[in-house]
Amino acid sequence: MQKFETLTGVAAPMSLVNIDTDMIIPKQFLKTIKRSGLGKNLFDELRYTENGEENPDFVLNQKKYRNSKILVVGENFGCGSSREHAPWALLDFGIRCVISISFADIFYNNCFKNGILPIELPQEIVNVLMQETQKGSNAQITIELENQMITTSDGTCFSFDIDSFKKHCLLNGLDDVGLTMEKAASIDNFERQSKIERPWV
Amino acid sequence: MTPKTLYDKIWDAHVVHEAKDDTCLIYIDRHLVHEVTSPQAFEGLRLAGRKVRAPEKTIAVPDHNVPTTSDRSNPEKMTEDSAIQVAELDKNAKEFGIHYYPVTDIRQGIVHIVGPEQGWTLPGMTVVCGDSHTATHGAFGALAHGIGTSEVEHVLATQTLIQKKSKNMKVEITGKLPPNVTAKDITLSVIGKIGTAGGTGYVIEYCGEAIEDLSMEGRMTVCNMAIEGGARAGLIAPDKKTFDYVKGRPHAPKGFQWEAALSWWKTLYSDKTAKWDKVVTLIADNIAPVVTWGTSPEDVLPITETVPGPDNFKGAKADAARRSLKYMGLTPGTKLSEIEIDTVFIGSCTNGRIEDLRAAAKILKGRKIREGLRAMVVPGSGLVREQAEVEGLADIFKKAGFEWRLAGCSMCLAMNPDQLRPGERCAATSNRNFEGRQGRGGRTHLMSPAMAAAAAIAGKLTDVREMS
Ligand code: SF4
């Protein structure tokens, strides 16, 4: 997994609430057996017309947002299915950070497994950042994970909270499976005990 | 001893390791796998030279992509990429030695229907699957939730998950349901009340007389949609109905193991003085047959109501309603019971079990669907299908004008050929009415199987109470 230390980039706004994983990556693109190559279909049904042409109204099709690395989005972002194709598509497009009032649980977890930082902030701060995105490519937002700080183009700073274990993994690009494998002895123990207590499992 | 909720009890029984910051390693008793969210996970194992730690606790079944027509075992009936995914699952199941139900096996079906049917899902277990509707298994008093593909790989390799504990929410449905009001109406009404993010950060336990009165099928319908309320999992305390359902299933414990299991299962309930972080109560008597009007499962109203307008909502929700109404092609003020439909879909892991088919068939018996309508029943598993044939339900559906399909996810998410065309409007018993869910531009109204059957007859959304 790619490390996440400091990110500076353009932030694009998507204020719609309840943006679900079907919107982020529609099911016809889940038939892949790979993790890569989904960026071109990120937000497919919003981004392209039925004829496959770009919809000029969609935010990421506008020149100033084409190279966005950050999204500022409406609440409950990523609700719906557990498809990890949603963060894969975001990452493949180049999005490394998503900011919202709230995220759906599974999506939130999936982001961390892919080097994407989802940041939850109170409504007032999200509103300020949403305003900031209006400056388009003139507004570079900087996110520093180590000291948990967001800095806008005019130097305003906001701090954010994050789970310490998730932060540690993201900062160091650690692979969960490897970490858990180190606890193999505890798992063996648990299984031995459980064979006695719940032999039917 | 500190009083505990059911969730606390199951959680505590599965902690392998707890770090100082409360991050836990949780043991996973059952891992269900399907073709869409697993190929990258198996590939990850292969690349790292890892094995499946507990293949005997892992089952695989193809369901999302598979066609539901009778010629489906011919791979040419699938698009190339669907066929590749199914073939990958086939290969991975064999290579890693996990239990497998291919499309040619009568036990094949939607993973969340197959698990309980085969007795893989048992009370007090932890159950995961790379699918958000894993919440379904909570109906057995099992802690069950959806995971992403990286976590699928993590469970395959270690039989554990890294988790932090969620908060406890109690959703109580007091009293008795009125006639023709079903589990689906309960679960949709709860989401209407708490919103699609209302359960975020929580595990919900459903309880109360109306929940106790439900069959196991009905309880699965309720828990299935816990995720639509944002909750990590839904739970219902196991009782005699649960034990009776489980007993004798192929992978349920037998003999003295059954007795041992039973005595533990009987301790699985929330203590009277347990502490809840949030409590929500609904009075069963006030629940009506409901339908959704928008593109979020929280956009739900009794069938007797009218389509709301953006002015009924505030702020960002008003914008969302405006967008929903445009997408759904609906005008505020229209009676819900005047909305005409052209497709009916009965099936999915929410409502593809035998009781669901019985409820729909009861309404359809001796009647015909509205001319020109496309209607299909997709049983949740081959065994449900067989049972429905034995009971004569299949004949009722066919005579009424329904297509009688083979088991799979089908038009619930339209990854197989069963899809809505742009602008088509569907009465569906599935769980998501998101934009494009059943096909690009397709419009979905969620409801119970009986309500979907009534809609099929009338050609429009209809109050089933006027038809039974
Ligand atoms: S029936 Fe629908 S919701 Fe259930 S597992 Fe299949 S696609 Fe998912």
XYZ file of C-alpha atoms and ligand atoms in Angstrom:
677
model
C 0.000 0.000 0.000
C 1.133 3.517 -0.859
C 2.113 5.599 2.180
C 0.152 8.716 3.026
C 2.233 11.481 4.539
C 1.513 14.919 3.068
C -0.834 15.640 0.203
C -1.238 18.934 -1.633
C -3.774 19.259 -4.374
C -6.923 20.720 -5.816
C -10.131 19.820 -4.018
C -13.370 19.272 -5.938
C -16.829 19.739 -4.397
C -19.675 17.201 -4.533
C -22.241 18.468 -2.089
C -24.911 15.851 -2.813
C -25.737 13.771 0.283
C -25.800 9.948 0.338
C -23.514 9.441 -2.666
C -23.608 5.657 -2.815
C -21.086 3.142 -4.076
C -23.269 2.427 -7.126
C -22.722 6.079 -8.085
C -19.006 5.946 -7.361
C -18.538 2.860 -9.531
C -21.572 1.243 -11.187
C -21.845 -2.515 -11.125
C -20.976 -3.121 -14.772
C -17.381 -2.302 -13.816
C -17.241 -4.790 -10.970
C -16.668 -7.641 -13.362
C -12.956 -7.086 -13.394
C -10.654 -9.437 -11.536
C -8.085 -6.662 -11.074
C -7.798 -3.688 -8.750
C -6.482 -1.255 -11.338
C -7.917 0.586 -14.306
C -11.192 1.690 -12.717
C -10.406 5.431 -12.677
C -11.889 6.053 -16.096
C -15.243 4.794 -14.849
C -15.253 6.643 -11.536
C -18.712 8.250 -11.151
C -19.474 6.820 -14.595
C -23.177 7.609 -14.815
C -22.688 11.179 -13.606
C -19.571 11.723 -15.653
C -20.652 10.453 -19.063
C -23.820 10.767 -21.121
C -25.579 7.692 -22.416
C -23.543 7.977 -25.617
C -20.367 7.816 -23.626
C -19.517 11.503 -24.045
C -18.309 13.586 -21.148
C -21.028 15.462 -19.320
C -19.650 19.026 -19.182
C -21.663 19.815 -16.041
C -20.025 17.146 -13.935
C -17.447 18.599 -11.604
C -14.519 16.339 -12.448
C -15.000 17.064 -16.153
C -14.372 20.775 -15.601
C -10.865 21.883 -16.492
C -10.065 23.279 -13.066
C -10.992 20.057 -11.269
C -9.610 17.469 -13.662
C -6.526 16.892 -11.607
C -8.202 16.954 -8.207
C -6.597 14.867 -5.503
C -9.151 15.696 -2.844
C -12.955 15.538 -2.766
C -15.135 17.501 -0.377
C -18.456 15.677 -0.288
C -21.939 15.570 1.232
C -22.736 13.482 4.282
C -22.971 9.674 4.371
C -20.598 9.345 1.425
C -19.970 5.773 0.231
C -23.176 4.248 1.547
C -24.435 1.050 -0.017
C -22.410 -1.899 -1.119
C -19.130 -3.171 0.309
C -17.384 -3.009 -3.076
C -13.768 -2.023 -2.650
C -13.942 -1.074 -6.302
C -15.149 2.312 -4.998
C -11.846 3.272 -3.330
C -9.942 1.505 -6.128
C -11.670 3.764 -8.667
C -11.017 6.895 -6.596
C -7.359 5.983 -6.209
C -6.934 5.132 -9.867
C -8.366 8.545 -10.761
C -5.896 10.180 -8.394
C -8.065 10.964 -5.362
C -6.119 10.375 -2.127
C -8.336 12.166 0.364
C -12.101 12.559 0.848
C -13.559 15.022 3.333
C -17.115 14.847 4.668
C -19.316 15.191 7.734
C -19.807 11.426 7.717
C -18.986 8.277 5.784
C -20.610 4.888 5.529
C -18.803 2.346 7.688
C -17.540 -0.216 5.150
C -16.437 2.413 2.632
C -14.564 4.268 5.363
C -12.636 1.115 6.308
C -11.960 0.219 2.701
C -10.299 3.598 2.085
C -7.607 2.929 4.671
C -6.708 -0.372 3.020
C -5.866 1.524 -0.143
C -3.892 4.511 1.020
C -6.842 6.900 0.860
C -7.464 9.158 3.836
C -11.144 9.814 4.638
C -11.498 12.786 7.003
C -14.603 13.406 9.100
C -15.173 16.991 10.189
C -18.030 18.982 11.690
C -20.512 20.631 9.343
C -19.109 24.188 9.824
C -15.619 23.183 8.750
C -16.860 21.114 5.823
C -18.844 24.188 4.749
C -15.680 26.320 4.826
C -13.772 23.737 2.785
C -16.686 23.428 0.362
C -16.386 27.217 -0.148
C -12.661 26.844 -0.612
C -13.166 24.335 -3.430
C -14.971 27.057 -5.401
C -11.589 28.634 -6.054
C -10.886 25.658 -8.324
C -7.317 25.125 -9.398
C -6.260 28.275 -7.565
C -6.962 26.537 -4.307
C -4.445 23.995 -3.259
C -5.340 22.332 -0.003
C -2.606 20.648 1.998
C -3.194 17.688 4.280
C -0.579 16.533 6.730
C -1.368 13.235 8.340
C 1.407 13.214 10.934
C 0.137 16.326 12.741
C -3.482 15.840 11.557
C -3.771 19.232 9.909
C -5.557 20.660 6.882
C -4.289 23.984 5.490
C -6.265 25.941 2.903
C -4.793 28.217 0.209
C -5.078 31.281 2.455
C -3.295 29.583 5.313
C -6.297 28.715 7.486
C -5.681 25.524 9.433
C -8.080 22.885 10.725
C -7.127 19.860 12.728
C -8.853 16.507 12.361
C -9.219 13.332 14.389
C -8.163 9.891 13.292
C -7.856 6.470 14.879
C -4.257 5.972 15.980
C -3.857 2.465 14.550
C -5.298 3.458 11.185
C -3.026 6.496 11.120
C 0.015 4.383 11.875
C -0.772 1.957 9.031
C -1.445 4.747 6.554
C 1.660 6.743 7.422
C 3.838 3.693 6.988
C 1.948 2.030 4.158
C 1.565 -1.142 6.258
C -0.215 -4.244 5.074
C -2.764 -5.490 7.640
C -2.384 -9.147 6.736
C 1.325 -9.031 7.462
C 0.689 -7.342 10.814
C -1.901 -9.915 11.842
C 0.319 -12.808 10.762
C 2.684 -11.693 13.509
C -0.061 -12.575 15.991
C -0.341 -16.145 14.707
C 0.367 -17.543 18.196
C -2.660 -15.703 19.653
C -4.841 -17.026 16.844
C -3.597 -20.578 17.438
C -4.396 -20.207 21.114
C -7.842 -18.886 20.433
C -8.577 -21.779 18.109
C -7.403 -24.324 20.655
C -9.562 -22.813 23.366
C -12.520 -22.485 21.063
C -12.302 -26.160 20.075
C -13.019 -26.955 23.710
C -15.658 -24.303 24.351
C -17.464 -24.254 21.003
C -16.515 -27.500 19.279
C -19.414 -27.240 16.836
C -18.060 -24.135 15.091
C -21.093 -9.175 36.493
C -21.684 -6.178 34.238
C -24.854 -6.604 32.285
C -24.226 -7.125 28.594
C -26.065 -6.760 25.336
C -26.239 -9.658 22.902
C -23.638 -7.859 20.800
C -21.320 -7.504 23.813
C -21.610 -11.232 24.506
C -20.801 -12.339 20.965
C -17.998 -9.799 20.684
C -16.395 -10.875 23.942
C -16.460 -14.513 22.873
C -14.425 -13.685 19.749
C -11.652 -11.349 20.866
C -8.297 -12.891 19.946
C -6.216 -9.893 20.900
C -6.885 -6.405 22.191
C -4.420 -3.547 21.748
C -4.080 -0.604 24.107
C -6.077 1.688 21.848
C -9.038 -0.800 21.841
C -8.254 -2.089 18.361
C -9.180 -5.774 18.493
C -8.434 -8.839 16.500
C -11.729 -10.706 16.175
C -12.019 -14.386 15.269
C -14.269 -15.170 12.312
C -16.325 -18.374 12.488
C -17.771 -18.327 8.982
C -16.578 -16.693 5.824
C -18.900 -16.576 2.825
C -17.420 -15.811 -0.559
C -18.928 -14.876 -3.932
C -17.437 -14.191 -7.339
C -17.459 -10.386 -7.469
C -15.497 -9.288 -4.424
C -13.115 -12.222 -4.063
C -10.856 -12.627 -7.153
C -8.430 -9.894 -6.067
C -8.287 -11.369 -2.556
C -7.328 -14.860 -3.767
C -4.834 -13.286 -6.131
C -3.338 -11.456 -3.137
C -2.930 -14.775 -1.304
C -1.287 -16.328 -4.291
C 1.151 -13.470 -4.756
C 2.175 -13.632 -1.105
C 2.334 -17.436 -1.122
C -0.325 -17.691 1.593
C -2.986 -20.329 2.198
C -6.583 -20.123 3.378
C -6.217 -20.580 7.126
C -9.537 -22.337 7.729
C -10.969 -23.647 4.458
C -13.515 -25.729 6.408
C -15.068 -22.470 7.683
C -15.240 -20.902 4.249
C -17.945 -21.378 1.626
C -18.179 -20.029 -1.897
C -21.099 -19.631 -4.261
C -21.504 -17.670 -7.493
C -24.634 -15.506 -7.416
C -24.210 -11.900 -8.559
C -23.360 -12.495 -12.220
C -25.098 -15.733 -13.011
C -27.922 -15.733 -15.530
C -31.253 -16.972 -14.180
C -32.473 -18.565 -17.391
C -32.523 -22.335 -17.830
C -29.636 -22.348 -20.309
C -27.274 -20.746 -17.870
C -24.754 -23.492 -17.310
C -23.601 -22.727 -20.835
C -20.852 -20.144 -20.216
C -21.701 -18.508 -23.525
C -24.888 -17.230 -21.904
C -22.756 -14.945 -19.769
C -20.802 -11.954 -20.936
C -17.128 -12.745 -21.187
C -16.158 -10.877 -18.031
C -18.966 -12.476 -15.986
C -17.879 -15.904 -17.174
C -14.298 -15.108 -16.168
C -15.378 -14.142 -12.653
C -17.387 -17.319 -12.197
C -14.547 -19.416 -13.607
C -12.119 -17.704 -11.223
C -14.323 -18.586 -8.257
C -14.488 -22.166 -9.487
C -10.727 -22.311 -9.740
C -10.083 -20.582 -6.404
C -12.536 -22.779 -4.508
C -10.794 -25.885 -5.826
C -7.256 -24.619 -5.420
C -7.788 -23.444 -1.828
C -10.056 -26.322 -0.845
C -13.155 -24.443 0.283
C -16.792 -25.634 0.184
C -18.311 -24.728 -3.146
C -21.823 -24.664 -4.625
C -21.531 -24.240 -8.422
C -24.482 -23.159 -10.581
C -25.147 -26.763 -11.489
C -25.772 -27.639 -7.817
C -29.359 -27.374 -6.615
C -28.078 -25.807 -3.392
C -26.650 -22.835 -5.312
C -28.281 -19.483 -4.708
C -27.717 -16.073 -3.189
C -24.917 -16.425 -0.666
C -27.048 -15.010 2.186
C -29.772 -17.530 1.513
C -27.461 -20.503 1.065
C -25.569 -19.895 4.343
C -28.586 -20.222 6.664
C -30.242 -22.877 4.496
C -27.246 -25.193 4.750
C -26.792 -24.588 8.472
C -23.502 -22.716 8.062
C -24.963 -19.751 9.916
C -25.474 -20.499 13.613
C -26.325 -18.405 16.674
C -23.452 -16.655 18.420
C -21.122 -16.892 15.442
C -19.182 -14.186 13.694
C -20.004 -14.280 9.991
C -18.482 -12.112 7.290
C -18.743 -11.836 3.517
C -17.519 -9.378 0.926
C -21.051 -8.117 0.616
C -22.899 -5.504 2.625
C -26.052 -7.597 3.064
C -24.205 -10.062 5.257
C -26.249 -8.361 7.976
C -28.950 -10.898 6.997
C -27.346 -13.592 9.161
C -27.922 -11.446 12.248
C -31.418 -12.933 12.296
C -29.849 -15.980 13.974
C -28.172 -13.947 16.681
C -24.905 -14.127 14.745
C -22.681 -11.071 14.475
C -22.569 -10.689 10.717
C -21.344 -7.891 8.537
C -20.014 -6.958 5.137
C -16.324 -6.387 4.426
C -14.252 -5.101 1.518
C -11.944 -7.201 -0.643
C -8.804 -6.377 1.375
C -10.600 -7.679 4.445
C -11.722 -10.770 2.507
C -8.051 -11.456 1.913
C -7.309 -10.764 5.576
C -9.944 -13.287 6.705
C -8.856 -15.889 4.177
C -5.270 -15.619 5.393
C -5.815 -15.227 9.145
C -9.468 -16.132 9.939
C -9.597 -12.844 11.848
C -10.497 -9.216 11.292
C -9.068 -6.043 12.803
C -11.998 -4.187 14.330
C -13.064 -1.630 16.865
C -16.242 -2.293 18.721
C -19.364 -0.469 17.576
C -21.955 1.112 19.837
C -25.182 -0.617 20.873
C -28.525 0.456 19.451
C -31.837 -1.095 20.380
C -34.700 -0.921 17.909
C -37.856 -2.115 19.543
C -41.069 -2.824 17.647
C -43.803 -3.056 20.229
C -47.168 -4.776 19.817
C -48.526 -6.766 16.905
C -48.348 -6.002 13.199
C -51.654 -5.290 11.456
C -52.739 -7.765 8.726
C -50.786 -7.555 5.441
C -47.987 -5.613 7.070
C -44.738 -7.564 6.866
C -41.094 -7.728 7.912
C -40.186 -5.633 4.873
C -42.511 -2.875 6.032
C -40.871 -2.964 9.462
C -37.351 -2.714 8.136
C -38.166 0.040 5.624
C -40.089 1.975 8.273
C -37.121 1.806 10.643
C -34.845 3.214 7.915
C -37.432 5.911 7.195
C -37.291 6.850 10.839
C -33.531 6.768 11.533
C -32.300 7.652 8.005
C -29.663 5.838 5.944
C -26.899 7.119 8.233
C -28.869 6.718 11.473
C -27.166 3.461 12.344
C -23.607 4.456 11.406
C -21.239 3.375 14.159
C -23.792 1.033 15.730
C -24.837 -2.574 15.783
C -28.616 -2.690 15.926
C -30.508 -5.267 17.936
C -34.126 -5.587 16.832
C -36.509 -6.712 19.525
C -40.079 -6.443 20.758
C -43.195 -8.496 20.278
C -43.517 -7.820 16.537
C -39.970 -9.105 15.980
C -40.519 -12.185 18.164
C -43.659 -12.937 16.164
C -41.749 -12.993 12.871
C -40.658 -16.245 11.261
C -36.943 -16.786 10.637
C -37.521 -15.677 7.039
C -39.081 -12.435 8.246
C -36.259 -11.854 10.714
C -33.735 -12.290 7.917
C -35.596 -9.650 5.893
C -35.394 -7.220 8.821
C -31.676 -7.773 9.513
C -30.827 -7.784 5.802
C -31.562 -4.077 5.576
C -29.737 -3.013 8.761
C -26.960 -1.870 6.444
C -29.426 0.402 4.632
C -29.774 2.176 7.959
C -25.979 2.489 8.058
C -25.479 -0.021 10.892
C -22.525 -2.397 10.865
C -24.834 -5.292 11.688
C -28.359 -6.167 12.722
C -29.075 -8.754 15.404
C -32.061 -10.635 16.760
C -31.749 -12.769 19.880
C -32.082 -16.475 19.070
C -35.117 -18.284 20.482
C -37.006 -21.537 19.961
C -37.894 -20.542 16.392
C -34.216 -20.058 15.638
C -33.227 -23.404 17.137
C -36.045 -25.209 15.324
C -34.981 -23.654 12.037
C -31.344 -24.641 12.514
C -31.912 -28.168 13.776
C -31.209 -30.882 11.243
C -29.644 -28.605 8.613
C -26.667 -30.212 6.850
C -23.965 -28.263 8.702
C -25.764 -27.741 12.014
C -24.280 -29.530 15.033
C -25.663 -32.986 15.826
C -26.000 -35.206 18.886
C -24.130 -34.133 22.016
C -22.637 -31.217 20.092
C -26.154 -29.993 19.449
C -26.909 -30.117 23.165
C -23.710 -28.246 24.004
C -24.400 -25.613 21.381
C -27.979 -25.214 22.509
C -27.040 -24.594 26.097
C -24.691 -21.759 25.023
C -27.151 -20.339 22.514
C -29.751 -20.021 25.256
C -27.512 -17.517 27.036
C -27.443 -15.264 24.002
C -29.775 -12.387 24.799
C -29.338 -8.854 26.070
C -29.435 -8.650 29.839
C -32.395 -6.681 31.154
C -30.215 -3.955 32.604
C -27.789 -3.788 29.687
C -26.756 -0.315 28.613
C -27.793 1.020 25.204
C -26.147 3.948 23.458
C -29.351 4.637 21.548
C -32.905 3.342 21.672
C -35.532 3.679 18.941
C -39.092 2.465 19.360
C -41.775 1.903 16.748
C -45.330 0.859 17.481
C -46.236 -2.074 15.233
C -49.818 -0.925 14.986
C -48.712 2.300 13.306
C -46.728 0.526 10.587
C -48.452 0.405 7.192
C -47.493 -1.252 3.906
C -44.831 1.102 2.569
C -43.100 1.865 -0.727
C -40.114 4.012 -1.611
C -40.571 7.025 -3.880
C -36.959 8.243 -4.251
C -33.447 6.949 -4.769
C -32.494 6.262 -1.176
C -34.060 3.565 1.019
C -34.920 6.296 3.542
C -37.296 7.821 0.967
C -40.111 5.660 2.225
C -43.822 6.324 2.858
C -47.044 4.421 3.484
C -48.759 3.546 0.200
C -51.682 5.778 1.191
C -49.483 8.917 0.984
C -48.489 11.212 -1.868
C -45.101 11.947 -3.438
C -43.419 14.638 -1.327
C -41.801 17.764 -2.749
C -38.342 19.245 -2.070
C -40.025 21.775 0.256
C -40.758 18.940 2.656
C -37.018 18.724 3.337
C -34.300 21.039 4.553
C -30.855 21.966 3.190
C -28.901 19.305 1.369
C -31.825 16.850 1.733
C -34.023 19.203 -0.319
C -31.426 19.137 -3.104
C -31.281 15.362 -2.869
C -35.094 15.162 -3.081
C -35.122 17.438 -6.141
C -32.592 15.217 -7.837
C -34.439 12.025 -6.795
C -37.783 13.253 -8.116
C -36.236 14.214 -11.422
C -34.526 10.849 -11.729
C -37.694 8.997 -10.721
C -39.843 11.106 -13.070
C -42.330 11.925 -10.322
C -44.350 15.042 -9.576
C -44.861 16.074 -5.953
C -48.447 15.590 -4.832
C -49.065 12.503 -7.000
C -50.732 9.698 -5.035
C -48.266 6.861 -4.583
C -51.041 4.457 -5.524
C -51.314 6.123 -8.944
C -47.729 5.459 -9.995
C -47.768 3.105 -12.983
C -45.086 0.483 -13.339
C -43.874 -1.701 -16.182
C -41.713 -4.260 -14.391
C -42.033 -6.374 -11.256
C -39.111 -8.132 -9.617
C -39.664 -10.596 -6.782
C -36.451 -12.003 -5.349
C -33.102 -10.970 -3.768
C -31.534 -11.787 -0.411
C -34.121 -9.514 1.202
C -37.191 -11.312 -0.101
C -36.233 -14.404 -2.066
C -37.101 -17.031 0.553
C -39.992 -19.480 0.570
C -42.204 -17.399 2.819
C -41.780 -14.415 0.494
C -42.889 -16.496 -2.470
C -45.844 -17.789 -0.487
C -46.908 -14.241 0.408
C -46.744 -13.108 -3.211
C -48.476 -16.252 -4.509
C -51.300 -15.781 -2.026
C -52.151 -12.460 -3.667
C -51.612 -13.750 -7.206
C -53.644 -16.928 -6.889
C -56.373 -16.995 -9.534
C -55.345 -13.573 -10.855
C -53.389 -12.294 -13.820
C -50.781 -9.603 -14.006
C -51.590 -6.437 -15.931
C -51.115 -6.927 -19.663
C -47.816 -5.758 -21.100
C -46.055 -5.928 -17.775
C -42.747 -7.763 -17.428
C -42.737 -9.711 -14.170
C -40.231 -12.185 -12.826
C -39.749 -14.302 -9.758
C -36.177 -15.250 -8.957
C -36.031 -17.668 -6.017
C -33.150 -17.089 -3.633
C -31.762 -20.601 -4.017
C -32.287 -23.786 -5.986
C -33.829 -25.342 -2.885
C -36.303 -22.486 -2.431
C -37.215 -22.926 -6.072
C -37.743 -26.645 -5.668
C -39.842 -26.159 -2.543
C -42.002 -23.582 -4.322
C -42.582 -26.051 -7.135
C -43.620 -28.740 -4.695
C -46.032 -26.348 -2.990
C -47.605 -25.345 -6.301
C -46.434 -21.742 -6.017
C -44.511 -21.918 -9.272
C -47.738 -22.739 -11.097
C -49.531 -19.802 -9.532
C -46.753 -17.449 -10.649
C -46.622 -18.866 -14.149
C -50.387 -18.786 -14.583
C -50.466 -15.201 -13.395
C -47.930 -14.302 -16.080
C -44.655 -14.247 -14.148
C -41.410 -15.650 -15.499
C -40.173 -18.425 -13.221
C -36.399 -18.126 -13.038
C -33.405 -19.930 -11.576
C -31.659 -18.690 -8.429
C -29.330 -15.691 -8.260
C -29.141 -11.992 -7.489
C -30.603 -11.115 -10.852
C -32.324 -7.756 -11.145
C -31.461 -6.772 -7.588
C -28.284 -5.284 -8.977
C -28.499 -6.196 -12.635
C -24.990 -7.535 -13.102
C -26.452 -10.385 -15.096
C -28.675 -9.866 -18.160
C -31.778 -9.060 -16.030
C -31.844 -5.272 -16.224
C -34.182 -2.326 -16.483
C -33.941 -0.114 -19.541
C -33.701 3.669 -19.111
C -36.972 5.099 -17.795
C -38.491 1.717 -16.923
C -40.197 1.625 -13.565
C -40.031 -1.429 -11.338
C -41.837 -2.644 -8.248
C -39.039 -4.553 -6.534
C -38.672 -6.624 -3.389
C -34.925 -5.961 -3.244
C -33.134 -3.541 -0.948
C -31.691 -0.667 -2.934
C -33.384 1.963 -5.052
C -30.158 3.809 -5.905
C -29.838 5.557 -9.261
C -28.994 2.975 -11.896
C -29.075 0.070 -9.438
C -31.368 -2.091 -11.571
C -30.005 -0.778 -14.862
C -28.943 2.638 -16.094
C -31.863 5.064 -15.911
C -34.105 2.401 -14.342
C -36.506 3.482 -11.585
C -36.979 1.300 -8.527
C -39.716 1.278 -5.912
C -38.948 -0.994 -2.968
C -41.742 -2.905 -1.226
C -42.781 -6.232 0.271
C -43.476 -9.344 -1.852
C -47.244 -9.048 -1.256
C -47.155 -5.391 -2.318
C -45.120 -6.282 -5.422
C -47.681 -8.942 -6.322
C -50.504 -6.439 -5.882
C -48.625 -3.962 -8.075
C -48.214 -6.637 -10.752
C -51.960 -7.183 -10.889
C -52.920 -3.512 -10.897
C -50.047 -2.309 -13.089
C -49.391 0.412 -10.558
C -48.316 0.726 -6.951
C -51.248 -0.550 -4.918
C -52.325 -0.984 -1.342
C -52.277 -4.754 -0.866
C -54.920 -4.391 1.848
C -57.446 -3.576 -0.872
C -56.651 -6.778 -2.708
C -56.432 -9.542 -0.169
S -29.515 -10.223 -3.857
Fe -28.885 -8.140 -4.198
S -28.348 -7.315 -2.244
Fe -28.454 -9.534 -2.042
S -26.360 -10.241 -2.307
Fe -27.346 -10.294 -4.302
S -26.927 -8.301 -5.205
Fe -26.467 -8.131 -3.051
